[in-house]
Amino acid sequence: TQLLEQSPQFLSIQEGENLTVYCNSSSVFSSLQWYRQEPGEGPVLLVTVVTGGEVKKLKRLTFQFGDARKDSSLHITAAQPGDTGLYLCAGARSGGGADGLTFGKGTHLIIQP
Amino acid sequence: DAGVIQSPRHEVTEMGQEVTLRCKPISGHNSLFWYRQTMMRGLELLIYFNNNVPIDDSGMPEDRFSAKMPNASFSTLKIQPSEPRDSAVYFCASSHGYPEAFFGQGTRLTVV
């Protein structure tokens, strides 16, 4: 079983602060995705990283895929209350073809005004 | 375009009753996934279909759970008989090109 460990489980910070959350595994993934889930809603895809060492930016969010494609990080600059949510990482076992994703349990992020 | 549509949004049922959850995937998507989410276990893949054919149902917890996809625009997840430990949020997701999945809003199931 390929497991994705996310840390921290819970994080509460003040508006304007920076933060980093992590997604780690002992397994190699062909790609990794980050989703954000708000209460009462389904997860929404933020980004997919494919290449080892890849860095992608989405406004104040920076995503990095580890060189060995086993881990990833999400950094948020100047966090805002709208960033509050559950951040999930998901690893893909094989490239191409239909398959299921392996999800971490997520980081619950609260940004206080 | 409409996203993945799930119904009902909320379901409260008594233990032993049959429960049917429904999903309409995004038009043109050829893969459909059923997930279950709980605080303890997070998001768990129950079963997925490719071109309406079940590919992997190893995540289905017991024989009480069954899923069908009679055509490209509809799928059901049935629990019979339901038990309190089945209480969770059930998500349907679809994909047109793995690995990105698009989720519905979920069905919150409470079995009392």
PDB file of C-alpha atoms in Angstrom:
ATOM      1  CA  THR A   1       0.000   0.000   0.000  1.00  0.00           C
ATOM      2  CA  GLN A   2       1.378   3.381  -0.954  1.00  0.00           C
ATOM      3  CA  LEU A   3       0.802   5.891   1.815  1.00  0.00           C
ATOM      4  CA  LEU A   4       0.972   9.647   1.739  1.00  0.00           C
ATOM      5  CA  GLU A   5       1.684  11.332   5.047  1.00  0.00           C
ATOM      6  CA  GLN A   6       0.706  14.968   5.357  1.00  0.00           C
ATOM      7  CA  SER A   7       1.972  17.341   7.995  1.00  0.00           C
ATOM      8  CA  PRO A   8       0.982  19.144  10.002  1.00  0.00           C
ATOM      9  CA  GLN A   9      -2.509  17.727  10.490  1.00  0.00           C
ATOM     10  CA  PHE A  10      -3.811  21.036  11.791  1.00  0.00           C
ATOM     11  CA  LEU A  11      -2.456  24.557  11.405  1.00  0.00           C
ATOM     12  CA  SER A  12      -3.937  27.818  12.617  1.00  0.00           C
ATOM     13  CA  ILE A  13      -2.139  31.063  11.850  1.00  0.00           C
ATOM     14  CA  GLN A  14      -2.810  34.770  11.569  1.00  0.00           C
ATOM     15  CA  GLU A  15      -3.608  36.533   8.342  1.00  0.00           C
ATOM     16  CA  GLY A  16      -0.484  37.732   6.595  1.00  0.00           C
ATOM     17  CA  GLU A  17       1.814  34.984   7.834  1.00  0.00           C
ATOM     18  CA  ASN A  18       3.608  32.489   5.612  1.00  0.00           C
ATOM     19  CA  LEU A  19       3.272  28.730   5.939  1.00  0.00           C
ATOM     20  CA  THR A  20       4.428  25.465   4.433  1.00  0.00           C
ATOM     21  CA  VAL A  21       2.668  22.098   4.513  1.00  0.00           C
ATOM     22  CA  TYR A  22       4.195  18.810   3.504  1.00  0.00           C
ATOM     23  CA  CYS A  23       3.269  15.588   1.759  1.00  0.00           C
ATOM     24  CA  ASN A  24       5.663  12.656   2.126  1.00  0.00           C
ATOM     25  CA  SER A  25       5.832   9.063   0.986  1.00  0.00           C
ATOM     26  CA  SER A  26       8.315   6.237   0.712  1.00  0.00           C
ATOM     27  CA  SER A  27       6.927   5.463  -2.732  1.00  0.00           C
ATOM     28  CA  VAL A  28       7.579   7.078  -6.071  1.00  0.00           C
ATOM     29  CA  PHE A  29       4.620   8.608  -7.865  1.00  0.00           C
ATOM     30  CA  SER A  30       4.334   9.420 -11.531  1.00  0.00           C
ATOM     31  CA  SER A  31       2.614  12.664 -10.590  1.00  0.00           C
ATOM     32  CA  LEU A  32       1.208  14.369  -7.547  1.00  0.00           C
ATOM     33  CA  GLN A  33      -1.752  16.651  -7.126  1.00  0.00           C
ATOM     34  CA  TRP A  34      -2.872  19.159  -4.530  1.00  0.00           C
ATOM     35  CA  TYR A  35      -6.553  19.748  -3.808  1.00  0.00           C
ATOM     36  CA  ARG A  36      -8.356  22.178  -1.512  1.00  0.00           C
ATOM     37  CA  GLN A  37     -11.612  21.191   0.122  1.00  0.00           C
ATOM     38  CA  GLU A  38     -13.984  23.621   1.817  1.00  0.00           C
ATOM     39  CA  PRO A  39     -16.645  22.504   4.326  1.00  0.00           C
ATOM     40  CA  GLY A  40     -19.599  20.842   2.638  1.00  0.00           C
ATOM     41  CA  GLU A  41     -17.878  20.682  -0.726  1.00  0.00           C
ATOM     42  CA  GLY A  42     -15.803  18.223  -2.690  1.00  0.00           C
ATOM     43  CA  PRO A  43     -12.047  18.592  -3.210  1.00  0.00           C
ATOM     44  CA  VAL A  44     -11.057  21.013  -5.968  1.00  0.00           C
ATOM     45  CA  LEU A  45      -7.860  20.475  -7.904  1.00  0.00           C
ATOM     46  CA  LEU A  46      -5.247  23.204  -7.449  1.00  0.00           C
ATOM     47  CA  VAL A  47      -2.245  21.840  -9.324  1.00  0.00           C
ATOM     48  CA  THR A  48      -0.559  18.748 -10.749  1.00  0.00           C
ATOM     49  CA  VAL A  49       3.218  18.311 -10.611  1.00  0.00           C
ATOM     50  CA  VAL A  50       4.865  15.711 -12.791  1.00  0.00           C
ATOM     51  CA  THR A  51       8.617  16.235 -13.044  1.00  0.00           C
ATOM     52  CA  GLY A  52      11.017  15.692 -10.151  1.00  0.00           C
ATOM     53  CA  GLY A  53      12.105  19.073  -8.797  1.00  0.00           C
ATOM     54  CA  GLU A  54       9.249  20.874 -10.531  1.00  0.00           C
ATOM     55  CA  VAL A  55       8.005  24.127  -9.011  1.00  0.00           C
ATOM     56  CA  LYS A  56       4.628  25.603  -9.876  1.00  0.00           C
ATOM     57  CA  LYS A  57       3.143  28.874  -8.690  1.00  0.00           C
ATOM     58  CA  LEU A  58      -0.506  29.763  -8.386  1.00  0.00           C
ATOM     59  CA  LYS A  59      -0.711  33.366  -7.180  1.00  0.00           C
ATOM     60  CA  ARG A  60       0.472  33.203  -3.535  1.00  0.00           C
ATOM     61  CA  LEU A  61       0.739  29.394  -3.559  1.00  0.00           C
ATOM     62  CA  THR A  62       3.984  27.651  -4.503  1.00  0.00           C
ATOM     63  CA  PHE A  63       4.052  23.902  -5.073  1.00  0.00           C
ATOM     64  CA  GLN A  64       7.192  21.815  -5.294  1.00  0.00           C
ATOM     65  CA  PHE A  65       7.672  18.184  -6.262  1.00  0.00           C
ATOM     66  CA  GLY A  66      10.657  16.437  -4.708  1.00  0.00           C
ATOM     67  CA  ASP A  67      13.569  15.426  -6.910  1.00  0.00           C
ATOM     68  CA  ALA A  68      12.839  11.751  -6.289  1.00  0.00           C
ATOM     69  CA  ARG A  69       9.093  12.239  -6.833  1.00  0.00           C
ATOM     70  CA  LYS A  70       8.300  10.929  -3.357  1.00  0.00           C
ATOM     71  CA  ASP A  71       7.333  14.137  -1.634  1.00  0.00           C
ATOM     72  CA  SER A  72       5.884  17.571  -2.181  1.00  0.00           C
ATOM     73  CA  SER A  73       5.370  20.842  -0.382  1.00  0.00           C
ATOM     74  CA  LEU A  74       2.895  23.676  -0.558  1.00  0.00           C
ATOM     75  CA  HIS A  75       3.983  27.135   0.537  1.00  0.00           C
ATOM     76  CA  ILE A  76       1.508  29.965   1.019  1.00  0.00           C
ATOM     77  CA  THR A  77       2.750  33.530   1.199  1.00  0.00           C
ATOM     78  CA  ALA A  78       0.800  36.171   3.108  1.00  0.00           C
ATOM     79  CA  ALA A  79      -2.048  33.833   3.989  1.00  0.00           C
ATOM     80  CA  GLN A  80      -5.579  35.170   3.812  1.00  0.00           C
ATOM     81  CA  PRO A  81      -8.816  33.961   5.450  1.00  0.00           C
ATOM     82  CA  GLY A  82      -9.958  32.717   2.035  1.00  0.00           C
ATOM     83  CA  ASP A  83      -7.109  30.190   2.121  1.00  0.00           C
ATOM     84  CA  THR A  84      -8.838  28.362   4.968  1.00  0.00           C
ATOM     85  CA  GLY A  85      -9.646  24.761   4.108  1.00  0.00           C
ATOM     86  CA  LEU A  86      -8.467  21.181   3.994  1.00  0.00           C
ATOM     87  CA  TYR A  87      -5.442  20.735   1.735  1.00  0.00           C
ATOM     88  CA  LEU A  88      -5.076  17.248   0.299  1.00  0.00           C
ATOM     89  CA  CYS A  89      -2.251  15.765  -1.675  1.00  0.00           C
ATOM     90  CA  ALA A  90      -2.845  12.808  -3.973  1.00  0.00           C
ATOM     91  CA  GLY A  91      -0.350  10.562  -5.713  1.00  0.00           C
ATOM     92  CA  ALA A  92      -0.885   8.860  -9.032  1.00  0.00           C
ATOM     93  CA  ARG A  93       0.434   5.308  -9.275  1.00  0.00           C
ATOM     94  CA  SER A  94       0.844   5.122 -13.007  1.00  0.00           C
ATOM     95  CA  GLY A  95       1.068   7.555 -15.840  1.00  0.00           C
ATOM     96  CA  GLY A  96      -1.696   7.299 -18.378  1.00  0.00           C
ATOM     97  CA  GLY A  97      -4.724   5.097 -18.216  1.00  0.00           C
ATOM     98  CA  ALA A  98      -7.532   5.141 -15.703  1.00  0.00           C
ATOM     99  CA  ASP A  99      -6.508   4.501 -12.155  1.00  0.00           C
ATOM    100  CA  GLY A 100      -7.361   5.672  -8.681  1.00  0.00           C
ATOM    101  CA  LEU A 101      -5.445   8.239  -6.717  1.00  0.00           C
ATOM    102  CA  THR A 102      -3.946   7.699  -3.283  1.00  0.00           C
ATOM    103  CA  PHE A 103      -4.878  10.574  -0.995  1.00  0.00           C
ATOM    104  CA  GLY A 104      -3.221  11.814   2.162  1.00  0.00           C
ATOM    105  CA  LYS A 105      -5.436  12.660   5.120  1.00  0.00           C
ATOM    106  CA  GLY A 106      -4.868  16.349   4.591  1.00  0.00           C
ATOM    107  CA  THR A 107      -3.829  19.452   6.485  1.00  0.00           C
ATOM    108  CA  HIS A 108      -6.629  21.443   8.087  1.00  0.00           C
ATOM    109  CA  LEU A 109      -5.629  25.090   7.656  1.00  0.00           C
ATOM    110  CA  ILE A 110      -7.314  27.980   9.440  1.00  0.00           C
ATOM    111  CA  ILE A 111      -6.314  31.554   8.685  1.00  0.00           C
ATOM    112  CA  GLN A 112      -7.530  33.914  11.369  1.00  0.00           C
ATOM    113  CA  PRO A 113      -8.321  37.530  10.424  1.00  0.00           C
TER     114      PRO A 113
ATOM    115  CA  ASP B   1     -20.629  23.330 -17.901  1.00  0.00           C
ATOM    116  CA  ALA B   2     -22.188  21.369 -15.056  1.00  0.00           C
ATOM    117  CA  GLY B   3     -19.791  19.584 -12.805  1.00  0.00           C
ATOM    118  CA  VAL B   4     -20.241  16.171 -11.253  1.00  0.00           C
ATOM    119  CA  ILE B   5     -23.734  15.968  -9.814  1.00  0.00           C
ATOM    120  CA  GLN B   6     -24.523  13.814  -6.812  1.00  0.00           C
ATOM    121  CA  SER B   7     -27.822  13.112  -5.123  1.00  0.00           C
ATOM    122  CA  PRO B   8     -29.025  13.258  -2.497  1.00  0.00           C
ATOM    123  CA  ARG B   9     -26.823  15.783  -0.697  1.00  0.00           C
ATOM    124  CA  HIS B  10     -27.870  14.417   2.675  1.00  0.00           C
ATOM    125  CA  GLU B  11     -29.331  11.054   3.636  1.00  0.00           C
ATOM    126  CA  VAL B  12     -30.410   9.906   7.072  1.00  0.00           C
ATOM    127  CA  THR B  13     -31.553   6.329   7.328  1.00  0.00           C
ATOM    128  CA  GLU B  14     -32.114   3.646   9.898  1.00  0.00           C
ATOM    129  CA  MET B  15     -29.779   0.729  10.326  1.00  0.00           C
ATOM    130  CA  GLY B  16     -30.751  -2.147   8.063  1.00  0.00           C
ATOM    131  CA  GLN B  17     -32.282   0.005   5.369  1.00  0.00           C
ATOM    132  CA  GLU B  18     -31.082   0.106   1.778  1.00  0.00           C
ATOM    133  CA  VAL B  19     -29.344   3.289   0.659  1.00  0.00           C
ATOM    134  CA  THR B  20     -28.718   4.316  -2.957  1.00  0.00           C
ATOM    135  CA  LEU B  21     -26.401   7.162  -3.861  1.00  0.00           C
ATOM    136  CA  ARG B  22     -26.440   8.584  -7.359  1.00  0.00           C
ATOM    137  CA  CYS B  23     -23.890  10.283  -9.570  1.00  0.00           C
ATOM    138  CA  LYS B  24     -23.870  11.984 -12.942  1.00  0.00           C
ATOM    139  CA  PRO B  25     -20.303  12.476 -14.187  1.00  0.00           C
ATOM    140  CA  ILE B  26     -19.107  15.318 -16.357  1.00  0.00           C
ATOM    141  CA  SER B  27     -20.108  14.710 -19.970  1.00  0.00           C
ATOM    142  CA  GLY B  28     -17.245  13.241 -21.982  1.00  0.00           C
ATOM    143  CA  HIS B  29     -15.354  11.893 -18.980  1.00  0.00           C
ATOM    144  CA  ASN B  30     -14.605   8.197 -19.342  1.00  0.00           C
ATOM    145  CA  SER B  31     -13.533   7.380 -15.782  1.00  0.00           C
ATOM    146  CA  LEU B  32     -15.695   7.488 -12.675  1.00  0.00           C
ATOM    147  CA  PHE B  33     -14.622   7.021  -9.063  1.00  0.00           C
ATOM    148  CA  TRP B  34     -16.487   6.508  -5.808  1.00  0.00           C
ATOM    149  CA  TYR B  35     -14.726   7.673  -2.628  1.00  0.00           C
ATOM    150  CA  ARG B  36     -15.661   7.675   1.039  1.00  0.00           C
ATOM    151  CA  GLN B  37     -14.372  10.327   3.439  1.00  0.00           C
ATOM    152  CA  THR B  38     -14.224  10.124   7.228  1.00  0.00           C
ATOM    153  CA  MET B  39     -12.191  12.021   9.775  1.00  0.00           C
ATOM    154  CA  MET B  40     -10.413   8.855  10.861  1.00  0.00           C
ATOM    155  CA  ARG B  41      -9.508   7.404   7.479  1.00  0.00           C
ATOM    156  CA  GLY B  42      -9.589  10.389   5.149  1.00  0.00           C
ATOM    157  CA  LEU B  43     -10.532   9.827   1.505  1.00  0.00           C
ATOM    158  CA  GLU B  44     -10.704   6.185   0.521  1.00  0.00           C
ATOM    159  CA  LEU B  45     -11.216   4.916  -3.013  1.00  0.00           C
ATOM    160  CA  LEU B  46     -14.066   2.397  -3.074  1.00  0.00           C
ATOM    161  CA  ILE B  47     -14.340   1.541  -6.757  1.00  0.00           C
ATOM    162  CA  TYR B  48     -13.635   3.017 -10.145  1.00  0.00           C
ATOM    163  CA  PHE B  49     -15.008   2.508 -13.628  1.00  0.00           C
ATOM    164  CA  ASN B  50     -13.398   3.042 -16.998  1.00  0.00           C
ATOM    165  CA  ASN B  51     -15.747   3.300 -19.970  1.00  0.00           C
ATOM    166  CA  ASN B  52     -18.581   2.056 -17.725  1.00  0.00           C
ATOM    167  CA  VAL B  53     -16.678  -1.112 -16.768  1.00  0.00           C
ATOM    168  CA  PRO B  54     -15.656  -1.687 -13.133  1.00  0.00           C
ATOM    169  CA  ILE B  55     -11.862  -1.898 -13.052  1.00  0.00           C
ATOM    170  CA  ASP B  56     -10.964  -2.081  -9.389  1.00  0.00           C
ATOM    171  CA  ASP B  57     -13.412  -2.679  -6.550  1.00  0.00           C
ATOM    172  CA  SER B  58     -10.826  -3.745  -3.996  1.00  0.00           C
ATOM    173  CA  GLY B  59     -11.738  -0.755  -1.848  1.00  0.00           C
ATOM    174  CA  MET B  60     -15.350  -1.801  -1.407  1.00  0.00           C
ATOM    175  CA  PRO B  61     -15.501  -2.670   2.286  1.00  0.00           C
ATOM    176  CA  GLU B  62     -18.001  -5.524   2.220  1.00  0.00           C
ATOM    177  CA  ASP B  63     -20.518  -7.359   0.110  1.00  0.00           C
ATOM    178  CA  ARG B  64     -23.106  -4.956   1.469  1.00  0.00           C
ATOM    179  CA  PHE B  65     -21.659  -2.393  -0.939  1.00  0.00           C
ATOM    180  CA  SER B  66     -22.295  -2.541  -4.671  1.00  0.00           C
ATOM    181  CA  ALA B  67     -21.836  -0.097  -7.528  1.00  0.00           C
ATOM    182  CA  LYS B  68     -23.133   0.035 -11.057  1.00  0.00           C
ATOM    183  CA  MET B  69     -22.604   2.202 -14.099  1.00  0.00           C
ATOM    184  CA  PRO B  70     -25.279   1.306 -16.642  1.00  0.00           C
ATOM    185  CA  ASN B  71     -24.246   4.061 -19.035  1.00  0.00           C
ATOM    186  CA  ALA B  72     -21.717   6.853 -19.431  1.00  0.00           C
ATOM    187  CA  SER B  73     -23.876   9.425 -17.668  1.00  0.00           C
ATOM    188  CA  PHE B  74     -25.029   7.623 -14.531  1.00  0.00           C
ATOM    189  CA  SER B  75     -23.689   5.571 -11.657  1.00  0.00           C
ATOM    190  CA  THR B  76     -25.072   4.306  -8.363  1.00  0.00           C
ATOM    191  CA  LEU B  77     -23.537   3.156  -5.115  1.00  0.00           C
ATOM    192  CA  LYS B  78     -25.812   0.957  -3.044  1.00  0.00           C
ATOM    193  CA  ILE B  79     -25.473  -0.145   0.558  1.00  0.00           C
ATOM    194  CA  GLN B  80     -27.738  -2.952   1.696  1.00  0.00           C
ATOM    195  CA  PRO B  81     -28.202  -3.352   4.593  1.00  0.00           C
ATOM    196  CA  SER B  82     -26.763  -0.119   5.970  1.00  0.00           C
ATOM    197  CA  GLU B  83     -24.948   0.031   9.312  1.00  0.00           C
ATOM    198  CA  PRO B  84     -23.998   2.971  11.580  1.00  0.00           C
ATOM    199  CA  ARG B  85     -20.308   2.521  10.669  1.00  0.00           C
ATOM    200  CA  ASP B  86     -21.205   3.349   7.067  1.00  0.00           C
ATOM    201  CA  SER B  87     -21.860   6.948   8.111  1.00  0.00           C
ATOM    202  CA  ALA B  88     -19.527   9.140   6.083  1.00  0.00           C
ATOM    203  CA  VAL B  89     -19.421  11.550   3.164  1.00  0.00           C
ATOM    204  CA  TYR B  90     -19.451   9.717  -0.150  1.00  0.00           C
ATOM    205  CA  PHE B  91     -17.933  11.430  -3.166  1.00  0.00           C
ATOM    206  CA  CYS B  92     -18.196  10.668  -6.819  1.00  0.00           C
ATOM    207  CA  ALA B  93     -15.487  11.957  -9.140  1.00  0.00           C
ATOM    208  CA  SER B  94     -14.907  11.759 -12.863  1.00  0.00           C
ATOM    209  CA  SER B  95     -11.917  12.168 -15.101  1.00  0.00           C
ATOM    210  CA  HIS B  96     -11.270  12.672 -18.791  1.00  0.00           C
ATOM    211  CA  GLY B  97      -7.568  12.207 -18.635  1.00  0.00           C
ATOM    212  CA  TYR B  98      -6.039  10.653 -15.654  1.00  0.00           C
ATOM    213  CA  PRO B  99      -4.764  11.654 -13.198  1.00  0.00           C
ATOM    214  CA  GLU B 100      -6.881  14.728 -12.549  1.00  0.00           C
ATOM    215  CA  ALA B 101     -10.210  14.069 -10.872  1.00  0.00           C
ATOM    216  CA  PHE B 102     -13.231  16.349 -10.627  1.00  0.00           C
ATOM    217  CA  PHE B 103     -15.362  15.795  -7.571  1.00  0.00           C
ATOM    218  CA  GLY B 104     -19.041  16.242  -6.860  1.00  0.00           C
ATOM    219  CA  GLN B 105     -20.295  17.954  -3.718  1.00  0.00           C
ATOM    220  CA  GLY B 106     -20.755  14.635  -1.941  1.00  0.00           C
ATOM    221  CA  THR B 107     -23.551  12.853  -0.126  1.00  0.00           C
ATOM    222  CA  ARG B 108     -23.460  13.006   3.660  1.00  0.00           C
ATOM    223  CA  LEU B 109     -24.841   9.679   4.886  1.00  0.00           C
ATOM    224  CA  THR B 110     -25.943   9.176   8.465  1.00  0.00           C
ATOM    225  CA  VAL B 111     -27.094   5.731   9.540  1.00  0.00           C
ATOM    226  CA  VAL B 112     -28.823   5.688  12.924  1.00  0.00           C
TER     227      VAL B 112
END
